[in-house]
Amino acid sequence: MPLLGCIADDFTGATDLASMLVRHGMRAVQVIGVPQAPLPEADAVVVALKSRTIPAAEAVAQSLAACEALLGAGARQILFKYCSTFDSTDQGNIGPVAEALMRRLGAGFAIACPAFPANGRTIYQGHLFVGASLLNESGMEKHPLTPMTDANLVRVLGRQTRLGVGLLPFAVVEQGPAAIRREMARLSESGRALAIADAVTEAHLMALGEACAEHPLVTGGSGIAMGLPENFRRAGLLPARTDADALPPPGGFCAVVAGSCSRATLGQIGLARDHVPVLELDALATPDAAALAAEAAAWMEGRLEAARPVVIAASAPPERVAALQARLGREAAGALVEEALAEIAARLVARGVRRLVVAGGETSGAVVQRLGVRELRIGAEIDPGVPWTHTTIPAAPEGLHLALKSGNFGARDFFLKAFAA
Ligand code: ADP
């Protein structure tokens, strides 16, 4: 029975949150989409939705369905997780989803705290900073889907909800949980149902987490989760675990599939070339997903090993990506490569690969869908933000270890380090 039920508005955010909970002593499983009963056995279940930029009414409906499943499984507290840059528009979806969850949970008050100081996201006087810049001068003001043109989150959230939105200021947060609780009661009495919580350090996040122990709903970035596990330990509900990141032992062959064209991933492929077999697919010469997959299938024969990975990459530098896009169109170029890599991942698993790293956010989405992955148990991080995970799928009923790497994540030796662990 999960203690904490989490609803995340995107896939990589869900992994990030689950990884945070594992680091703080909770066993965590990420499920993809609204789950069917029975839920997996874990201290925390994180439902990964794709609801950040869909119409608000759909985001509300999916979030409520996820909430229902989590409550049905016994979750005692719900965490609504969104981006640490508060990615949203005046139409939503943070306000409408928070409001709907509060109504469902009978919550009179909830905090909203996207702060994540380790990644440079801090909140002071309700204003969100990214590093040294205000949110609206951080580049996020030019985001294609959720341009953030106002750093004052009290105002931003206020435009998304009919509920009163207040501020839980630094001067109070700095004093610790008792002062925070008093201020939350005062805000609630003055008609504020939501409050942006200032947080500049991890100590602030820990204090906020402790102060929210009795709240049915907490909302924020993955940072706000760090103070929550201790509440369950204090209440005697969660044992002190040193093995929250334990996964079944890995077996089988190792492989990397790369579709990210980010600088970090190109560097990781470059380094891998000197150490392990690398196949670089040329999607421009062969713009045919089935043919690319067949080429990779032939190449992998005799090369797969348990002690070191093979790397199969479609990744290319910007001028080659632009050339394929010019020929096929941007969408079709991406879709073709994703289809090829998803098929290659399936063939790798069919040939006995049981440890697979996937580089690229969209690429990971395509691979997870092709493999039929429904849930991921979260293990130890290889590099910050990228844990090993474990799943069972029809093609690997005894289990498959997966690491899904967002393009820009990971050190240069990531593809080697992942398998040394
Ligand atoms: P990231 O996490 O770095 O954004 P993604 O996987 O999300 O990586 O996005 C990379 C996109 O680029 C995918 O849609 C992938 O299919 C596409 N892609 C990969 N290689 C090529 C290529 N050689 N030419 C054109 N598009 C490519």
XYZ file of C-alpha atoms and ligand atoms in Angstrom:
448
model
C 0.000 0.000 0.000
C 1.617 3.316 -1.026
C 1.955 6.014 1.626
C 2.516 8.788 -0.880
C 0.629 8.990 -4.168
C 2.132 11.325 -6.761
C 0.733 12.752 -9.963
C 3.369 14.174 -12.314
C 2.472 16.229 -15.376
C 5.237 14.754 -17.561
C 7.361 11.628 -17.893
C 10.864 12.839 -17.078
C 9.478 14.940 -14.208
C 7.942 11.773 -12.790
C 11.293 9.974 -12.909
C 13.010 12.929 -11.320
C 10.481 12.919 -8.464
C 10.630 9.152 -7.981
C 14.413 9.349 -7.847
C 14.203 12.070 -5.187
C 11.898 9.902 -3.050
C 14.226 6.908 -3.393
C 17.180 9.037 -2.292
C 15.201 9.983 0.802
C 14.382 6.412 1.726
C 11.121 5.528 -0.006
C 10.797 2.653 -2.451
C 9.235 4.198 -5.512
C 7.560 2.924 -8.663
C 6.674 5.094 -11.628
C 3.595 4.021 -13.568
C 2.928 5.279 -17.056
C -0.505 6.810 -17.495
C -3.497 6.391 -15.219
C -2.908 3.033 -13.515
C -5.185 0.027 -13.350
C -5.619 -1.739 -10.027
C -3.777 -3.383 -8.418
C -1.007 -0.821 -8.015
C 2.591 -2.021 -7.619
C 4.010 -2.590 -4.166
C 5.974 0.527 -3.082
C 6.164 3.288 -0.471
C 5.448 5.857 -3.172
C 3.714 5.467 -6.524
C 4.347 8.185 -9.105
C 1.822 8.374 -11.937
C 3.436 9.874 -15.029
C 0.892 11.780 -17.093
C 1.518 13.872 -20.191
C -0.773 16.667 -19.046
C 1.409 19.760 -18.949
C 0.155 21.331 -22.161
C -3.080 19.485 -22.981
C -6.409 21.342 -22.554
C -7.069 22.101 -18.866
C -10.277 20.042 -18.699
C -8.406 16.950 -19.923
C -5.544 17.530 -17.497
C -8.085 17.775 -14.668
C -9.894 14.592 -15.749
C -6.663 12.569 -16.020
C -5.301 13.918 -12.733
C -8.543 13.082 -10.915
C -8.510 9.566 -12.373
C -4.912 9.125 -11.195
C -5.850 10.488 -7.771
C -8.740 8.036 -7.526
C -6.462 5.089 -8.318
C -3.891 6.232 -5.743
C -6.505 6.754 -3.028
C -8.063 3.410 -3.882
C -4.679 1.782 -3.280
C -4.442 3.443 0.127
C -2.271 6.525 -0.441
C -2.393 8.832 2.590
C -1.150 11.980 0.905
C -1.194 13.203 -2.699
C 1.650 15.156 -4.280
C 0.941 17.022 -7.506
C 4.292 17.474 -9.267
C 4.923 20.066 -11.965
C 8.007 21.643 -13.469
C 10.479 23.602 -11.343
C 10.029 26.495 -13.782
C 6.247 26.393 -13.156
C 5.588 25.658 -16.866
C 1.973 26.651 -17.494
C -0.225 29.244 -19.196
C -2.999 31.513 -17.924
C -5.423 28.696 -18.860
C -3.552 26.160 -16.725
C -2.790 23.517 -15.997
C -1.327 23.960 -12.521
C -4.212 26.021 -11.097
C -7.113 23.957 -12.466
C -5.519 20.623 -11.494
C -4.584 21.814 -7.985
C -8.098 23.185 -7.488
C -9.762 19.949 -8.638
C -7.511 17.776 -6.472
C -8.184 19.989 -3.436
C -11.910 19.621 -3.957
C -11.629 15.837 -4.318
C -9.418 15.536 -1.236
C -11.399 17.995 0.872
C -8.230 20.032 1.312
C -8.839 23.559 2.595
C -5.273 24.687 1.937
C -2.248 23.611 -0.072
C 1.165 25.056 -0.819
C 2.646 25.534 -4.277
C 6.432 25.322 -4.265
C 8.397 24.535 -7.445
C 11.743 25.497 -5.841
C 14.724 23.201 -6.477
C 17.835 24.984 -5.154
C 20.239 22.235 -6.320
C 19.175 23.070 -9.903
C 19.185 26.824 -9.328
C 15.415 27.208 -8.922
C 14.726 29.395 -5.877
C 11.712 31.426 -4.795
C 11.945 34.706 -2.893
C 8.958 36.984 -2.166
C 6.976 34.764 -4.505
C 9.361 35.416 -7.401
C 10.961 32.432 -9.127
C 14.627 32.658 -10.033
C 16.490 30.395 -12.446
C 20.078 30.777 -11.346
C 20.628 34.510 -10.969
C 17.842 35.462 -13.393
C 14.175 36.062 -12.805
C 12.048 33.406 -14.525
C 10.892 35.869 -17.187
C 14.518 36.695 -18.105
C 15.809 33.125 -17.981
C 14.980 32.063 -21.526
C 11.725 30.499 -20.288
C 9.908 33.596 -21.583
C 10.570 32.185 -25.067
C 9.425 28.609 -24.418
C 7.447 27.383 -27.450
C 4.524 25.943 -25.455
C 4.553 27.563 -22.023
C 6.266 30.953 -22.242
C 6.793 32.240 -18.700
C 6.655 36.023 -18.935
C 5.962 36.788 -15.269
C 8.253 35.715 -12.408
C 5.690 36.573 -9.718
C 4.159 33.151 -9.094
C 1.429 34.504 -6.808
C 0.180 36.456 -9.813
C 0.800 33.588 -12.268
C -1.121 31.053 -10.184
C -3.802 33.643 -9.375
C -4.619 33.901 -13.094
C -5.159 30.130 -13.285
C -7.613 29.601 -10.443
C -10.636 31.123 -8.727
C -9.127 30.181 -5.361
C -7.401 32.885 -3.308
C -3.612 32.698 -3.725
C -1.281 34.028 -1.013
C 2.416 34.030 -0.200
C 4.236 32.054 2.483
C 7.195 34.400 2.759
C 10.882 33.768 3.329
C 10.821 35.442 6.766
C 8.347 32.796 7.972
C 9.826 29.797 6.142
C 13.226 30.656 7.599
C 11.795 30.248 11.140
C 10.863 26.605 10.564
C 7.857 24.283 10.672
C 5.987 25.753 13.666
C 6.034 29.283 12.231
C 5.086 27.932 8.799
C 2.084 26.105 10.269
C 0.915 29.267 12.058
C 1.228 31.315 8.878
C -0.613 28.688 6.826
C -3.504 28.801 9.322
C -3.527 32.602 9.098
C -3.504 32.523 5.278
C -6.320 30.003 5.269
C -8.430 32.147 7.647
C -7.914 35.145 5.375
C -9.374 33.273 2.408
C -6.186 32.027 0.726
C -6.566 28.367 -0.255
C -3.231 28.194 -2.088
C 0.066 29.820 -1.217
C 3.306 30.122 -3.129
C 5.990 29.102 -0.631
C 9.334 30.885 -0.683
C 12.309 28.503 -0.574
C 15.945 29.372 -1.200
C 17.695 26.391 0.404
C 17.072 22.688 0.912
C 16.553 23.433 4.620
C 13.544 25.522 3.580
C 12.153 22.620 1.547
C 12.662 20.252 4.489
C 10.861 22.676 6.832
C 7.979 23.119 4.386
C 7.712 19.357 3.938
C 7.522 18.839 7.691
C 4.902 21.580 8.068
C 2.723 19.884 5.417
C 2.693 16.483 7.153
C -1.074 16.595 7.681
C -1.983 18.138 4.332
C -4.019 15.889 2.032
C -2.402 17.639 -0.968
C 1.058 19.087 -1.532
C 1.959 20.702 -4.859
C 5.373 21.606 -6.219
C 8.496 20.480 -8.023
C 10.469 17.395 -7.094
C 12.306 19.483 -4.466
C 9.246 19.742 -2.246
C 9.222 15.930 -1.981
C 12.479 15.788 -0.027
C 10.852 16.683 3.289
C 7.918 14.278 2.993
C 9.447 10.819 3.650
C 10.581 11.883 7.122
C 6.945 12.642 8.033
C 6.034 9.004 7.375
C 9.047 7.753 9.343
C 8.157 10.035 12.247
C 4.617 8.651 12.209
C 5.987 5.091 12.357
C 4.565 4.255 8.927
C 7.846 3.987 7.020
C 10.829 1.941 8.204
C 14.312 3.476 7.987
C 15.416 1.938 4.699
C 18.978 1.800 3.439
C 17.956 -0.222 0.391
C 15.188 1.897 -1.126
C 17.121 1.860 -4.416
C 17.539 -1.915 -4.528
C 16.640 -3.524 -7.859
C 16.768 -7.186 -8.870
C 20.269 -8.176 -10.064
C 20.859 -7.471 -13.754
C 21.601 -10.163 -16.298
C 21.820 -10.492 -20.064
C 23.481 -8.288 -22.656
C 24.023 -4.525 -22.515
C 23.125 -1.858 -25.083
C 22.621 1.841 -25.666
C 20.124 3.292 -28.137
C 20.608 7.000 -28.834
C 18.227 9.353 -30.610
C 19.125 12.571 -28.862
C 21.128 15.033 -30.942
C 22.043 17.170 -27.942
C 25.625 18.210 -27.428
C 25.902 16.039 -24.298
C 24.718 12.898 -26.082
C 26.965 13.502 -29.113
C 29.892 13.803 -26.702
C 28.898 10.578 -24.941
C 28.761 8.726 -28.267
C 32.141 10.185 -29.224
C 33.772 8.871 -26.071
C 32.071 5.467 -26.380
C 33.579 5.049 -29.892
C 37.021 4.590 -28.354
C 35.882 1.829 -26.003
C 32.908 -0.199 -27.298
C 31.282 -1.160 -30.632
C 29.284 1.782 -31.984
C 26.901 1.695 -34.953
C 26.051 5.125 -36.327
C 22.946 4.929 -38.482
C 22.700 7.307 -41.390
C 19.044 8.273 -41.601
C 19.823 10.703 -44.406
C 21.279 7.969 -46.640
C 18.566 5.479 -45.630
C 15.377 7.392 -44.765
C 13.477 4.160 -44.091
C 12.772 2.954 -40.539
C 12.489 -0.745 -41.446
C 15.750 -0.683 -43.422
C 17.588 1.077 -40.573
C 16.265 -1.485 -38.098
C 17.333 -4.346 -40.371
C 20.818 -2.856 -40.694
C 21.106 -2.628 -36.896
C 19.770 -6.168 -36.437
C 22.430 -7.571 -38.764
C 25.165 -5.511 -37.095
C 24.284 -6.620 -33.542
C 24.802 -10.324 -34.390
C 27.946 -11.570 -32.633
C 28.602 -8.203 -30.987
C 26.339 -8.413 -27.910
C 28.068 -9.030 -24.566
C 27.215 -8.974 -20.886
C 30.337 -7.094 -19.780
C 30.158 -4.087 -22.099
C 27.492 -2.330 -24.158
C 27.052 -1.864 -27.850
C 25.887 1.608 -28.878
C 23.412 2.147 -31.718
C 22.891 5.815 -32.527
C 20.867 7.826 -35.006
C 22.126 10.990 -33.352
C 23.709 13.471 -35.712
C 25.129 16.994 -35.593
C 22.792 19.929 -36.386
C 23.620 20.213 -40.100
C 22.769 16.545 -40.779
C 19.572 16.783 -38.716
C 18.626 19.907 -40.681
C 19.297 18.093 -43.955
C 16.941 15.225 -43.078
C 14.337 17.692 -41.836
C 14.586 19.685 -45.056
C 13.967 16.501 -47.008
C 11.126 14.985 -44.942
C 9.811 17.807 -42.771
C 10.652 18.237 -39.087
C 7.885 16.018 -37.680
C 8.327 13.195 -40.168
C 12.122 13.163 -39.718
C 11.762 12.817 -35.942
C 9.033 10.191 -36.253
C 11.056 8.112 -38.723
C 14.099 7.992 -36.463
C 11.987 7.307 -33.370
C 10.243 4.429 -35.141
C 13.567 2.938 -36.240
C 15.108 3.206 -32.766
C 12.023 1.785 -31.036
C 12.146 -1.213 -33.377
C 15.885 -1.598 -32.746
C 15.290 -1.544 -28.984
C 12.691 -4.291 -29.390
C 15.138 -6.385 -31.449
C 17.909 -5.869 -28.894
C 15.613 -7.147 -26.148
C 14.549 -10.065 -28.331
C 18.262 -10.951 -28.753
C 18.779 -11.014 -24.991
C 19.668 -7.444 -24.000
C 18.528 -6.956 -20.414
C 20.295 -3.676 -19.613
C 19.342 -0.879 -21.953
C 20.160 2.841 -21.874
C 18.034 5.101 -24.072
C 19.272 8.627 -24.808
C 16.659 11.264 -25.624
C 13.330 12.225 -24.084
C 11.138 11.642 -27.136
C 13.232 8.628 -28.072
C 12.634 7.173 -24.595
C 8.907 7.744 -25.002
C 8.912 5.848 -28.297
C 10.981 2.956 -26.865
C 8.866 2.635 -23.722
C 5.709 2.546 -25.833
C 7.128 -0.011 -28.290
C 8.323 -2.302 -25.475
C 4.960 -2.057 -23.708
C 6.465 -0.764 -20.453
C 3.740 0.012 -17.904
C 5.756 0.663 -14.768
C 9.333 1.285 -13.669
C 10.791 0.513 -10.265
C 13.348 3.225 -9.511
C 16.908 2.331 -8.510
C 20.136 4.210 -7.881
C 21.149 7.187 -10.012
C 23.921 6.758 -12.585
C 24.312 10.531 -12.866
C 22.056 13.196 -11.314
C 18.517 12.792 -12.618
C 19.092 9.464 -14.414
C 18.399 6.363 -12.320
C 18.524 2.749 -13.378
C 15.003 1.383 -13.360
C 13.556 -2.110 -13.577
C 10.496 -3.348 -15.391
C 8.957 -6.565 -16.628
C 7.516 -6.711 -20.121
C 6.163 -9.540 -22.252
C 9.468 -9.816 -24.154
C 11.473 -9.948 -20.892
C 9.248 -11.505 -18.233
C 12.268 -12.076 -15.978
C 12.955 -8.348 -16.027
C 14.682 -5.571 -17.945
C 16.869 -2.787 -16.572
C 16.228 0.523 -18.328
C 17.896 3.912 -17.978
C 16.022 6.690 -19.772
C 18.272 9.676 -20.239
C 17.031 13.088 -21.209
C 19.351 14.314 -23.997
C 21.383 16.849 -22.080
C 21.874 14.765 -18.941
C 24.887 12.757 -17.899
C 28.663 13.069 -17.882
C 30.757 12.324 -20.989
C 31.452 8.748 -19.872
C 27.779 8.068 -19.105
C 27.410 5.142 -21.534
C 30.391 3.346 -19.958
C 29.689 4.323 -16.350
C 26.093 3.080 -16.566
C 27.274 -0.499 -17.056
C 30.178 -0.351 -14.657
C 27.717 0.285 -11.791
P 16.460 15.193 -26.415
O 16.165 14.604 -25.077
O 17.907 15.515 -26.611
O 15.538 16.347 -26.763
P 14.767 13.565 -28.057
O 14.820 12.096 -28.249
O 13.661 14.112 -27.194
O 16.183 14.036 -27.505
O 14.642 14.308 -29.440
C 15.510 14.063 -30.494
C 14.690 13.977 -31.793
O 15.583 14.009 -32.886
C 13.905 12.688 -31.890
O 12.625 12.936 -32.427
C 14.746 11.866 -32.875
O 13.971 10.932 -33.575
C 15.270 12.942 -33.770
N 16.489 12.548 -34.487
C 17.487 11.737 -34.041
N 18.452 11.598 -34.953
C 18.074 12.338 -36.020
C 18.656 12.604 -37.273
N 19.827 12.051 -37.625
N 18.006 13.431 -38.117
C 16.830 13.987 -37.777
N 16.218 13.778 -36.587
C 16.833 12.959 -35.711
